[in-house]
PDB file of C-alpha atoms and ligand atoms in Angstrom:
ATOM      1  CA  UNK A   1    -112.385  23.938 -60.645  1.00 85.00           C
ATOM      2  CA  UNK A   2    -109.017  23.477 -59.295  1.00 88.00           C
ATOM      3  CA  UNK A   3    -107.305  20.330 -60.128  1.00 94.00           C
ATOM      4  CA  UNK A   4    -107.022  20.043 -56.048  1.00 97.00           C
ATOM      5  CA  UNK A   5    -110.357  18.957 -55.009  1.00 98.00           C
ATOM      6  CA  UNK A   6    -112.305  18.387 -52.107  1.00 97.00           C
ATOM      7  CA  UNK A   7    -112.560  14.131 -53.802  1.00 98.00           C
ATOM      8  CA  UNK A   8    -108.342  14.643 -54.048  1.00 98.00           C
ATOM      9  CA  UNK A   9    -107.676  15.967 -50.005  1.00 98.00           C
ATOM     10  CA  UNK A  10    -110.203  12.329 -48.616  1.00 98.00           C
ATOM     11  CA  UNK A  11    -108.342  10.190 -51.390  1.00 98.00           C
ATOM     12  CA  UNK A  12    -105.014  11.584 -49.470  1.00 98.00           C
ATOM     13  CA  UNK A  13    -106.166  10.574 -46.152  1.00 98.00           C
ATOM     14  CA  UNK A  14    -107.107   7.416 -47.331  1.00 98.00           C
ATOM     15  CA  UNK A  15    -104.099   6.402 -48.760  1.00 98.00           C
ATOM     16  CA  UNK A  16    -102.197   7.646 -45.733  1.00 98.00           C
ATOM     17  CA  UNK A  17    -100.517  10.759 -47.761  1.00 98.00           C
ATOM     18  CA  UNK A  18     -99.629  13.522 -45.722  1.00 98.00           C
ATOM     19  CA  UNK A  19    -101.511  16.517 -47.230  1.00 99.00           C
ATOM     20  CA  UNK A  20    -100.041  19.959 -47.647  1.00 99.00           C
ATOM     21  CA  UNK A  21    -100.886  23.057 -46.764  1.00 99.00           C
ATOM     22  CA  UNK A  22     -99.590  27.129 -46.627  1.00 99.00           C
ATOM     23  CA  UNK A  23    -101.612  30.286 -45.638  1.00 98.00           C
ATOM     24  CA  UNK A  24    -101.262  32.490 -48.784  1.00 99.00           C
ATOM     25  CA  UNK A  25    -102.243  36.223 -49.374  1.00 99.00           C
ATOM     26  CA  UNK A  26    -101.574  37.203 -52.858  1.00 98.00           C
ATOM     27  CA  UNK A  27    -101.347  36.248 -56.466  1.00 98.00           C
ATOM     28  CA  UNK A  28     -97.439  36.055 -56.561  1.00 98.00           C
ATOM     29  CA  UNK A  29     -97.521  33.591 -53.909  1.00 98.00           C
ATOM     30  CA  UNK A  30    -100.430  31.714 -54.892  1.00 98.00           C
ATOM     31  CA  UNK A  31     -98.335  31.064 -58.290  1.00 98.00           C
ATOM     32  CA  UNK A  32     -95.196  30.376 -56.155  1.00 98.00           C
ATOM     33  CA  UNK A  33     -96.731  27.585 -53.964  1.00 98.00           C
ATOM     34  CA  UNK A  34     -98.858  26.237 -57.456  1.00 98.00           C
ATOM     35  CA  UNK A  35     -95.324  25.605 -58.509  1.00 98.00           C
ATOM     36  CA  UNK A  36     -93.993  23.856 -55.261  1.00 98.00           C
ATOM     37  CA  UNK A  37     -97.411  21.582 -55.440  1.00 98.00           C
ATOM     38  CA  UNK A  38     -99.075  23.262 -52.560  1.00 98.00           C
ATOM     39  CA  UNK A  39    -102.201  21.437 -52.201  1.00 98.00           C
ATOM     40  CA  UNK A  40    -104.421  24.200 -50.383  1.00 99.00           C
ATOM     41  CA  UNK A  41    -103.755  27.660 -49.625  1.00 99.00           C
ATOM     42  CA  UNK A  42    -105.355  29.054 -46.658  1.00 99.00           C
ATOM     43  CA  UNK A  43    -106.064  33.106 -46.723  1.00 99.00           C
ATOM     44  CA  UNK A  44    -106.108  33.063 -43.362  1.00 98.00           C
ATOM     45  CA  UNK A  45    -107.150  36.094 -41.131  1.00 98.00           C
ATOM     46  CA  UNK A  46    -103.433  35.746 -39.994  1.00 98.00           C
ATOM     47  CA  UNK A  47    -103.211  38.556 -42.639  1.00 98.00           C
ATOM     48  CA  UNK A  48    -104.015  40.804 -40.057  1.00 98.00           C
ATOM     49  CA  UNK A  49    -100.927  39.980 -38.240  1.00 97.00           C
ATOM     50  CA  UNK A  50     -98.558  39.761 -40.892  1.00 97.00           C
ATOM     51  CA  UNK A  51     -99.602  41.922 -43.835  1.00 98.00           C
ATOM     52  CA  UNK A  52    -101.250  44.618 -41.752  1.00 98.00           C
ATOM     53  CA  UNK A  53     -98.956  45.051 -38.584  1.00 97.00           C
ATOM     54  CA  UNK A  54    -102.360  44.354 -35.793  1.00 97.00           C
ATOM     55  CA  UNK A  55    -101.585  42.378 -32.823  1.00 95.00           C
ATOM     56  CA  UNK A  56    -104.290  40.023 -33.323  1.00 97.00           C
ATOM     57  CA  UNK A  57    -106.412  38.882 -35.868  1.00 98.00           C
ATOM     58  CA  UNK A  58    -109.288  40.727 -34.489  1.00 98.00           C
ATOM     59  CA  UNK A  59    -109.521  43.781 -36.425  1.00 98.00           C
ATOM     60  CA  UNK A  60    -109.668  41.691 -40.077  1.00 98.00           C
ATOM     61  CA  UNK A  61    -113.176  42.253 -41.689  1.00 98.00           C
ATOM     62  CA  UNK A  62    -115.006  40.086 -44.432  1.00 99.00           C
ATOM     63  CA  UNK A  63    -114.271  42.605 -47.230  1.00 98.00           C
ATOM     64  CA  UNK A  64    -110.753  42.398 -46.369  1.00 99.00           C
ATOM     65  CA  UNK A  65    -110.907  38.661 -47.070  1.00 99.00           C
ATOM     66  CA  UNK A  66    -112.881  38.599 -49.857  1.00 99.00           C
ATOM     67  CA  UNK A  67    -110.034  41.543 -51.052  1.00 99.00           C
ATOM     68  CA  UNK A  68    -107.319  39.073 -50.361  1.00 99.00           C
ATOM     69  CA  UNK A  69    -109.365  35.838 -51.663  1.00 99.00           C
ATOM     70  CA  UNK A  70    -109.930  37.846 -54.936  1.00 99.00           C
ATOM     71  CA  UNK A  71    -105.852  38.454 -55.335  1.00 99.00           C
ATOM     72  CA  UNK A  72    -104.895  34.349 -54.477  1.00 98.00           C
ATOM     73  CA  UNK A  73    -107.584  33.042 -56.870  1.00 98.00           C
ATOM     74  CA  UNK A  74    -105.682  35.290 -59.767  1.00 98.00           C
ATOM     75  CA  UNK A  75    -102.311  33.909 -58.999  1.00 98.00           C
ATOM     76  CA  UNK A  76    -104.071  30.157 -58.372  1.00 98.00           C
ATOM     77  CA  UNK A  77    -104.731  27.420 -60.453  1.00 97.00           C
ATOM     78  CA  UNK A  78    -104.319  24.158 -59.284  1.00 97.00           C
ATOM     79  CA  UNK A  79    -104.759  24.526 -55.378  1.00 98.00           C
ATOM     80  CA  UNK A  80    -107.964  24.556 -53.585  1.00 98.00           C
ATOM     81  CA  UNK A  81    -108.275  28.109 -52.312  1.00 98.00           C
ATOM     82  CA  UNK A  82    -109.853  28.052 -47.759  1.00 99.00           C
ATOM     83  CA  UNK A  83    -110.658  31.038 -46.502  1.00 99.00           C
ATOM     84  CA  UNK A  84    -111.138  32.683 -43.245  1.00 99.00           C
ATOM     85  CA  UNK A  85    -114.445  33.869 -42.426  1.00 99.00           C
ATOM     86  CA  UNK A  86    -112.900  36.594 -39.711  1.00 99.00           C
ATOM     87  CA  UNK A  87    -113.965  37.840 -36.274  1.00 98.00           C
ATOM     88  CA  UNK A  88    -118.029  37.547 -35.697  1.00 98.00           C
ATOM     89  CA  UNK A  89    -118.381  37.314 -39.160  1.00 98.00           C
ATOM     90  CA  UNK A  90    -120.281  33.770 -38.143  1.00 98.00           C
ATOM     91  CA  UNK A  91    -121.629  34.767 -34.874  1.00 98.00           C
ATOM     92  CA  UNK A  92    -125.126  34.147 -36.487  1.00 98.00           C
ATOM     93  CA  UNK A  93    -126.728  31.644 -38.838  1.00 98.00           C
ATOM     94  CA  UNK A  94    -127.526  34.281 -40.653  1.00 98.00           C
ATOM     95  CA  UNK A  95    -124.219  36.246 -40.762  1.00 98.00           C
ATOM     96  CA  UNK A  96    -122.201  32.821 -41.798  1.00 98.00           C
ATOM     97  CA  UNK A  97    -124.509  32.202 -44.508  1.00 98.00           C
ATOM     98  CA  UNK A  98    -123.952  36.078 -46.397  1.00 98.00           C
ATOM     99  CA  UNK A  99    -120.363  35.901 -45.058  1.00 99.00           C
ATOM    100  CA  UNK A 100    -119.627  33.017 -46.735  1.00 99.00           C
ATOM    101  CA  UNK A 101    -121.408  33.870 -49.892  1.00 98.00           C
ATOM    102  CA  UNK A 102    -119.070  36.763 -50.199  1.00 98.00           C
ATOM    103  CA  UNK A 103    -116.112  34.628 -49.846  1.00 99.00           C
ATOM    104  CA  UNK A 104    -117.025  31.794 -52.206  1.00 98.00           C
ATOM    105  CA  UNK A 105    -117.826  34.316 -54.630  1.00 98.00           C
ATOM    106  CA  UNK A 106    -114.034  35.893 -54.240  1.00 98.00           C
ATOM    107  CA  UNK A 107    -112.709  32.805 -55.148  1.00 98.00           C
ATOM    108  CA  UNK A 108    -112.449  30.422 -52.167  1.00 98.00           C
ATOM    109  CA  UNK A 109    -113.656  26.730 -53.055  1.00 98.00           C
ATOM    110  CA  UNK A 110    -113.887  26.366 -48.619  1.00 98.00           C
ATOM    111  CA  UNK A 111    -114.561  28.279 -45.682  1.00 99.00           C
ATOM    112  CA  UNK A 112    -113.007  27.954 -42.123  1.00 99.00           C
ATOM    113  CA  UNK A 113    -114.645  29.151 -38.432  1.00 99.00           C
ATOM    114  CA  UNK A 114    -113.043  28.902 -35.119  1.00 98.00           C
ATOM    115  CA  UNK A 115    -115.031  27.244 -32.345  1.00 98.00           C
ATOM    116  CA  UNK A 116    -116.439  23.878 -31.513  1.00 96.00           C
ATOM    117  CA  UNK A 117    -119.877  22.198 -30.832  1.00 97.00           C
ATOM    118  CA  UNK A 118    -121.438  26.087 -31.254  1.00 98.00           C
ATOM    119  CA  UNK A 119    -120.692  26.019 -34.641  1.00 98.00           C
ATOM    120  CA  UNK A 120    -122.599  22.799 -35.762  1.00 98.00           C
ATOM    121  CA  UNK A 121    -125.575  24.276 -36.839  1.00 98.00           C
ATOM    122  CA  UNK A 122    -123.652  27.138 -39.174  1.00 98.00           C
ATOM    123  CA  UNK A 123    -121.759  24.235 -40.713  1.00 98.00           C
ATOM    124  CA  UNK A 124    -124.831  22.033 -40.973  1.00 98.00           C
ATOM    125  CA  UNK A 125    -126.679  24.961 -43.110  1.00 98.00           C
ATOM    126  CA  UNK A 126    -123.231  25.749 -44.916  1.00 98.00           C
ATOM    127  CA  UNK A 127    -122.638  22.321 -45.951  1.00 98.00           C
ATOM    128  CA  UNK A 128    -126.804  21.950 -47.117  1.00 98.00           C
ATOM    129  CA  UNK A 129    -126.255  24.546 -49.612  1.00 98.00           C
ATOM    130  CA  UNK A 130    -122.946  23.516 -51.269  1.00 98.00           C
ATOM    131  CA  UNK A 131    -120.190  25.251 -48.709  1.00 98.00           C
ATOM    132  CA  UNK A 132    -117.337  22.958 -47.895  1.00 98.00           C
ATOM    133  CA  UNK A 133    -116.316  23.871 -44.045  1.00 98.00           C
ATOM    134  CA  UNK A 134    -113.234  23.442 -42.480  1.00 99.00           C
ATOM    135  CA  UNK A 135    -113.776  23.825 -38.551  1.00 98.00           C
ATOM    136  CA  UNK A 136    -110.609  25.087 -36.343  1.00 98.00           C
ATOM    137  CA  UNK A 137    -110.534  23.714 -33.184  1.00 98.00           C
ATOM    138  CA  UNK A 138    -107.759  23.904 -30.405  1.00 98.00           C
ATOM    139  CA  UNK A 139    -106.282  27.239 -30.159  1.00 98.00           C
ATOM    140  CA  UNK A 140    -108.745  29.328 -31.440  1.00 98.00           C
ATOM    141  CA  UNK A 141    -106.786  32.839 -32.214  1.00 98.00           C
ATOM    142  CA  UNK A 142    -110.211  34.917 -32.648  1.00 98.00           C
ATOM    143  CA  UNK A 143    -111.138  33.551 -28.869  1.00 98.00           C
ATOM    144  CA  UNK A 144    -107.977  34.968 -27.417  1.00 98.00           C
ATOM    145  CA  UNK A 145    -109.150  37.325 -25.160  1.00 98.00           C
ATOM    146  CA  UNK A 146    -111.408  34.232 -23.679  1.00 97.00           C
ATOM    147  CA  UNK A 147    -108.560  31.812 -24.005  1.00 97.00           C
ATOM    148  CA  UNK A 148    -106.293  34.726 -21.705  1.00 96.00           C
ATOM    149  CA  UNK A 149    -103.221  34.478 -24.662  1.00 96.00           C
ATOM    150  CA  UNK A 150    -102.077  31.565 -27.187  1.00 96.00           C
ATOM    151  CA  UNK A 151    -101.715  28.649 -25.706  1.00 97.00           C
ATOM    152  CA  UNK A 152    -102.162  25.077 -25.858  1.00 98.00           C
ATOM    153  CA  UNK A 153    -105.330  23.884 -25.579  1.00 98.00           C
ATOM    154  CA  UNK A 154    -106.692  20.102 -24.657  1.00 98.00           C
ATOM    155  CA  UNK A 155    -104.088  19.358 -22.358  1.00 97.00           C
ATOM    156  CA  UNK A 156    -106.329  18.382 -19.459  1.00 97.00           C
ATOM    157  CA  UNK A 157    -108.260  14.538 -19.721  1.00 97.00           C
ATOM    158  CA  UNK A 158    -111.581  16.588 -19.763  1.00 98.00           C
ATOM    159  CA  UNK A 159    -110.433  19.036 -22.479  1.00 98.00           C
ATOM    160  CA  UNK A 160    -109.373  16.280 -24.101  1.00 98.00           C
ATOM    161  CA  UNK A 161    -112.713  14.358 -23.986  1.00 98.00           C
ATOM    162  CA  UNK A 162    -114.329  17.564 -25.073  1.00 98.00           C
ATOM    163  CA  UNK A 163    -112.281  18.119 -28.046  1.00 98.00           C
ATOM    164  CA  UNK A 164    -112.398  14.410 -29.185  1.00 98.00           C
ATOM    165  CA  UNK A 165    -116.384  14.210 -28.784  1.00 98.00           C
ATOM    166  CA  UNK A 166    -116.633  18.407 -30.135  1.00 98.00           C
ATOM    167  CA  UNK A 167    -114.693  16.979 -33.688  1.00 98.00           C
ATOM    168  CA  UNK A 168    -117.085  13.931 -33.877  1.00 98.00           C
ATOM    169  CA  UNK A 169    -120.070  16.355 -33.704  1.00 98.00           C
ATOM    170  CA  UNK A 170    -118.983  18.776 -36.256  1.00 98.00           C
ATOM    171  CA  UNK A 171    -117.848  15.726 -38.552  1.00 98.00           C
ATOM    172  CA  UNK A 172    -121.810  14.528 -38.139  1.00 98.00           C
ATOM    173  CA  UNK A 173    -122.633  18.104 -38.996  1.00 98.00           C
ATOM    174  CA  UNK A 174    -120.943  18.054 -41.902  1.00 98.00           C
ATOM    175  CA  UNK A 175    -117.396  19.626 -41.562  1.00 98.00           C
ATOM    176  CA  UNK A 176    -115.251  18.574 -44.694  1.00 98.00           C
ATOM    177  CA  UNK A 177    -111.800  19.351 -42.481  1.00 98.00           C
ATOM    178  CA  UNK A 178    -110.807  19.582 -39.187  1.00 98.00           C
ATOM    179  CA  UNK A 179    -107.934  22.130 -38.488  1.00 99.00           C
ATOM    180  CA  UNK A 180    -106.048  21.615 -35.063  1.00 98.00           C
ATOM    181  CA  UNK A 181    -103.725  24.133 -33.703  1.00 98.00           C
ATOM    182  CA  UNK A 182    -101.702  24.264 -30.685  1.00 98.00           C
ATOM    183  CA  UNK A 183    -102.985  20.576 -28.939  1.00 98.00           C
ATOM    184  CA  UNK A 184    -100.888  17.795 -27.479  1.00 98.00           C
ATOM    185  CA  UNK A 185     -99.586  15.527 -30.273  1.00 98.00           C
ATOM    186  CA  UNK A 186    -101.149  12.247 -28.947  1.00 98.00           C
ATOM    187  CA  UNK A 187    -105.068  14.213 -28.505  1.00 98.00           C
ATOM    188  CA  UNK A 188    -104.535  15.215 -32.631  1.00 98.00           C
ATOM    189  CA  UNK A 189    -103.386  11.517 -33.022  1.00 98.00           C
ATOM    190  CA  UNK A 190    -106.466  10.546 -31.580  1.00 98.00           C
ATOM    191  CA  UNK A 191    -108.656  12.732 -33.312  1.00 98.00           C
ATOM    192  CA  UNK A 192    -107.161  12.030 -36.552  1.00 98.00           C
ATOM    193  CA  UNK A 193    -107.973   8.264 -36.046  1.00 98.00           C
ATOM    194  CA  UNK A 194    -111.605   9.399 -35.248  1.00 98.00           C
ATOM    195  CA  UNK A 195    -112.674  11.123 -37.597  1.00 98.00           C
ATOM    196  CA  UNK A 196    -112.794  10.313 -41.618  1.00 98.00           C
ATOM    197  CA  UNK A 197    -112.388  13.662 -43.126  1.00 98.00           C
ATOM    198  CA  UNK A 198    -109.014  15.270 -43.398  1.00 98.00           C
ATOM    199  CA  UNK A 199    -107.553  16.516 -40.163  1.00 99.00           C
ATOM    200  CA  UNK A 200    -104.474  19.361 -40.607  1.00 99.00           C
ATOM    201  CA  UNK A 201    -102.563  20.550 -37.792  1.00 98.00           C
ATOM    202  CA  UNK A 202    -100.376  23.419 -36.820  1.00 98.00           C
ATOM    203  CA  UNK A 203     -99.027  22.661 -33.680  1.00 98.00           C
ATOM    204  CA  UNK A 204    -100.642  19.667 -33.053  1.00 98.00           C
ATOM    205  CA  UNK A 205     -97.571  16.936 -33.969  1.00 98.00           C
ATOM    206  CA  UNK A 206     -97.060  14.624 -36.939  1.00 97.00           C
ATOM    207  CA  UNK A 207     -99.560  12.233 -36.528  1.00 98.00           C
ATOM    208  CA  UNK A 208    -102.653  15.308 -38.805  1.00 98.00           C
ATOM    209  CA  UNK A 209    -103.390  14.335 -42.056  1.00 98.00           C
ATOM    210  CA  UNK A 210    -101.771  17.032 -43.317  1.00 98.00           C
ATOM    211  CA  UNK A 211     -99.694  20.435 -42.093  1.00 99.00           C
ATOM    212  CA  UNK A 212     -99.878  23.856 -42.419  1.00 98.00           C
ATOM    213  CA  UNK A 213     -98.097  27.215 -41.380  1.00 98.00           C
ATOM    214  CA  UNK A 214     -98.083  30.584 -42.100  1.00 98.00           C
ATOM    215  CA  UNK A 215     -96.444  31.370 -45.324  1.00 98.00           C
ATOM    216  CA  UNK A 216     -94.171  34.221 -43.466  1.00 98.00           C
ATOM    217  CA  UNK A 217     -93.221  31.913 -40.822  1.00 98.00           C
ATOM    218  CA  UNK A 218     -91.531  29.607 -43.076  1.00 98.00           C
ATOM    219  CA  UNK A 219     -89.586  32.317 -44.858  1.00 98.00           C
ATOM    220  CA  UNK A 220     -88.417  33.002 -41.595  1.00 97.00           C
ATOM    221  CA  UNK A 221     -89.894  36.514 -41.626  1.00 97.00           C
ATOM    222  CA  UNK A 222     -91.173  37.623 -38.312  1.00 93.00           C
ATOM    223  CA  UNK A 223     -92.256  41.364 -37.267  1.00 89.00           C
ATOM    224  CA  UNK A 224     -92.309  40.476 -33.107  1.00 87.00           C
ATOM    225  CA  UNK A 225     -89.063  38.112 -33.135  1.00 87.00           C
ATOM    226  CA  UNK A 226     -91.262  35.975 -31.677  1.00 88.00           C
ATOM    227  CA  UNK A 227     -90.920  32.303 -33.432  1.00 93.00           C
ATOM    228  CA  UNK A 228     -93.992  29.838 -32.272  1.00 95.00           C
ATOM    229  CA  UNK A 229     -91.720  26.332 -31.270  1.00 96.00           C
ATOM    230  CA  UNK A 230     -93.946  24.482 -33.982  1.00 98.00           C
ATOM    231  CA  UNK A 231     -92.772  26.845 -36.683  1.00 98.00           C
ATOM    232  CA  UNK A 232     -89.187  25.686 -39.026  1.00 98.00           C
ATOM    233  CA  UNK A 233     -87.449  28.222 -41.094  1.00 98.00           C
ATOM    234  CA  UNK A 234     -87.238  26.340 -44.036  1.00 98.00           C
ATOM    235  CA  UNK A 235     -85.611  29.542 -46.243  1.00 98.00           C
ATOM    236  CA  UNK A 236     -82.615  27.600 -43.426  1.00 98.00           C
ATOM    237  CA  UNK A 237     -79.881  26.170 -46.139  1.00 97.00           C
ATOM    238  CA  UNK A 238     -82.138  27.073 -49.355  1.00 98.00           C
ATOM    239  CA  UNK A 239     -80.752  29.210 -52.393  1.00 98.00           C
ATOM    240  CA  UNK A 240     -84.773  30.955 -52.903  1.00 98.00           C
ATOM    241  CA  UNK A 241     -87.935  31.442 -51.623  1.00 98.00           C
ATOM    242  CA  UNK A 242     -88.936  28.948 -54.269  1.00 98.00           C
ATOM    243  CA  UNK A 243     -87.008  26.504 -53.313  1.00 98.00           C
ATOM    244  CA  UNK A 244     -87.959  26.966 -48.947  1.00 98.00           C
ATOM    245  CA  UNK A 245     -91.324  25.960 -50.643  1.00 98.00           C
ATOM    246  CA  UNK A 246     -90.543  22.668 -52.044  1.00 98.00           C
ATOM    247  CA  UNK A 247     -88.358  21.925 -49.125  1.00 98.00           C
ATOM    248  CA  UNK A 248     -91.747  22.400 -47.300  1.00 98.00           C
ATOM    249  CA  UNK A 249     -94.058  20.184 -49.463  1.00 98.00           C
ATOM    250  CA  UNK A 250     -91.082  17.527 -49.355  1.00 98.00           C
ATOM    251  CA  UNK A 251     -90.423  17.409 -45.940  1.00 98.00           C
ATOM    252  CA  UNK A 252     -94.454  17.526 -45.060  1.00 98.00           C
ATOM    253  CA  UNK A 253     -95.280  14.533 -47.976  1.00 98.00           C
ATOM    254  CA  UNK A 254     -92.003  12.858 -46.403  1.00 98.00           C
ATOM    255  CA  UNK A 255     -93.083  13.236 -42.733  1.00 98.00           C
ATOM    256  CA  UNK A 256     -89.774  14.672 -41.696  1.00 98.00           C
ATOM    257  CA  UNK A 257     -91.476  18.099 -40.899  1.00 98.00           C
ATOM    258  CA  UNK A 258     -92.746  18.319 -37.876  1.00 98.00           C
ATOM    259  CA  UNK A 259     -90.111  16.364 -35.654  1.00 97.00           C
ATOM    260  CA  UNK A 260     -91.081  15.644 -32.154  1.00 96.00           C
ATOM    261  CA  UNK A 261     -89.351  19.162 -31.224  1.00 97.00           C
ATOM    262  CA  UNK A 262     -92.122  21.091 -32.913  1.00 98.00           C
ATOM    263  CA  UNK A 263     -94.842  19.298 -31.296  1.00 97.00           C
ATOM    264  CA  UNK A 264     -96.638  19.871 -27.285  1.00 98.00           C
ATOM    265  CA  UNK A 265     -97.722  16.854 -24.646  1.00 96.00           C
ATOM    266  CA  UNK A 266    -100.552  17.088 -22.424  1.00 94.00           C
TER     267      UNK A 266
HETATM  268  O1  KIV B   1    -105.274  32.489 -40.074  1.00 84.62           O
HETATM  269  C1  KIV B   1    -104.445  31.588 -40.175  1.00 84.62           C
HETATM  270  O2  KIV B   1    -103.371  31.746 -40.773  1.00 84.62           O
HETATM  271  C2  KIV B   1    -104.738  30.305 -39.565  1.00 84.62           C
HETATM  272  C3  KIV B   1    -103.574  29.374 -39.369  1.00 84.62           C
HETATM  273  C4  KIV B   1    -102.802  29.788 -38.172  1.00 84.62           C
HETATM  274  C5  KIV B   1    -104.002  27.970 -39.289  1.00 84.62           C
HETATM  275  O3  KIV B   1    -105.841  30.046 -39.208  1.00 84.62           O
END
């Protein structure tokens, strides 16, 4: 077990810390953020984008996660490792069930899915049989072609109602986390006040439970030029890529990171 726990993330939300979070790829990395007291890494299928050059996260498959998961859980030991489950590898019951075998076996102590009030029953057969789940609601980046690009989501009063009543139902399912990307800061406020398990956003203002960004993002590495406004270089002013990580953790714990610039309103 990792000394970050499921038990450790609801004790932060209780006492009102701000929980921390990076997407992570590899064992160097996993060791780096260890050391800046990264609380959960998140192989995200954003590893499709960054480490192999696609223009969406689309293309990722299961075995490429459970490659990646593999390489962060030999570089890890105190964070708790969440994984992507990638492109209809959940479209079934069935499929999230095997897929998710595969990835807890890697190494990954959680899984994560993109969707909403679909997704209950996978999480509610997940969470039976001793998966943690961590849904990711909002902007959705597998759902982009039905979404028509990346952009913010909930910023109409009935996407709004959706979302808030969506997050309520997967918490009764039995979601241990709530991700939120790309949604008005005062909707994620909201949600965040509804809901007792953790809530991290991306995107979605300072209000989340906790934060997290891609790992490349912060190093201010970026192969389209094209900086998302809730992103911060934080290598900005820093002698190492060591040291861009504790500025992260500090600034997240210390609620200075995200300012009101980084967040969207309805
Ligand atoms: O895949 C990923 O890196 C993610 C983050 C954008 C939250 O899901």
């Amino acid at each position: 077990m990792p000394a970050i726990t499921l038990t450790t993330l609801q004790g932060l939300k209780q006492k009102g810390e701000k929980i921390t979070m990076l997407t992570c790829y590899d064992a160097t990395f996993a060791n780096a953020c260890n050391e800046a007291g990264v609380e959960v890494l998140l192989v995200g299928d954003s590893l499709g984008m960054v480490l192999q050059g696609h223009d969406s996260t689309l293309p990722v498959s299961t075995a490429e996660m459970a490659y990646h998961v593999a390489c962060v859980k030999r570089g890890n030991s105190d964070a708790l490792i969440l994984a992507d489950l990638p492109f209809m590898a959940y479209a079934t019951t069935e499929q999230a069930m095997t897929n998710s075998a595969l990835l807890m076996q890697a190494g990954a102590h959680m899984v994560k899915v993109e969707g909403a009030l679909w997704l209950a029953d996978s999480i509610r057969l997940l969470a039976e049989r001793g998966i943690p789940v961590c849904a990711h609601m909002g902007l959705t980046p597998q759902s982009v072609n039905m979404l028509g690009g990346y952009k913010v989501q909930g910023r109409s009063e009935n996407q709004a109602r959706q979302m808030r009543a969506d997050a309520i139902s997967l918490e009764q399912a039995g979601a241990a986390m709530l991700l939120l990307e790309c949604v008005p800061s005062e909707l994620a406020e909201e949600i965040t006040h509804a809901v007792k398990i953790p809530v991290i956003g991306i995107g979605a203002g300072h209000a989340t439970d906790g934060q997290v960004l891609v790992l490349h993002d912060i190093l201010g590495l970026s192969i389209t030029g094209r900086v998302p406004k809730f992103v911060k270089n934080f290598m900005t002013g820093q002698p190492s890529i060591q040291a861009a990580l504790s500025a992260y953790v500090a600034e997240v714990k210390a609620a200075t990171f995200p300012g009101i610039e980084h967040g969207f309103s309805a």
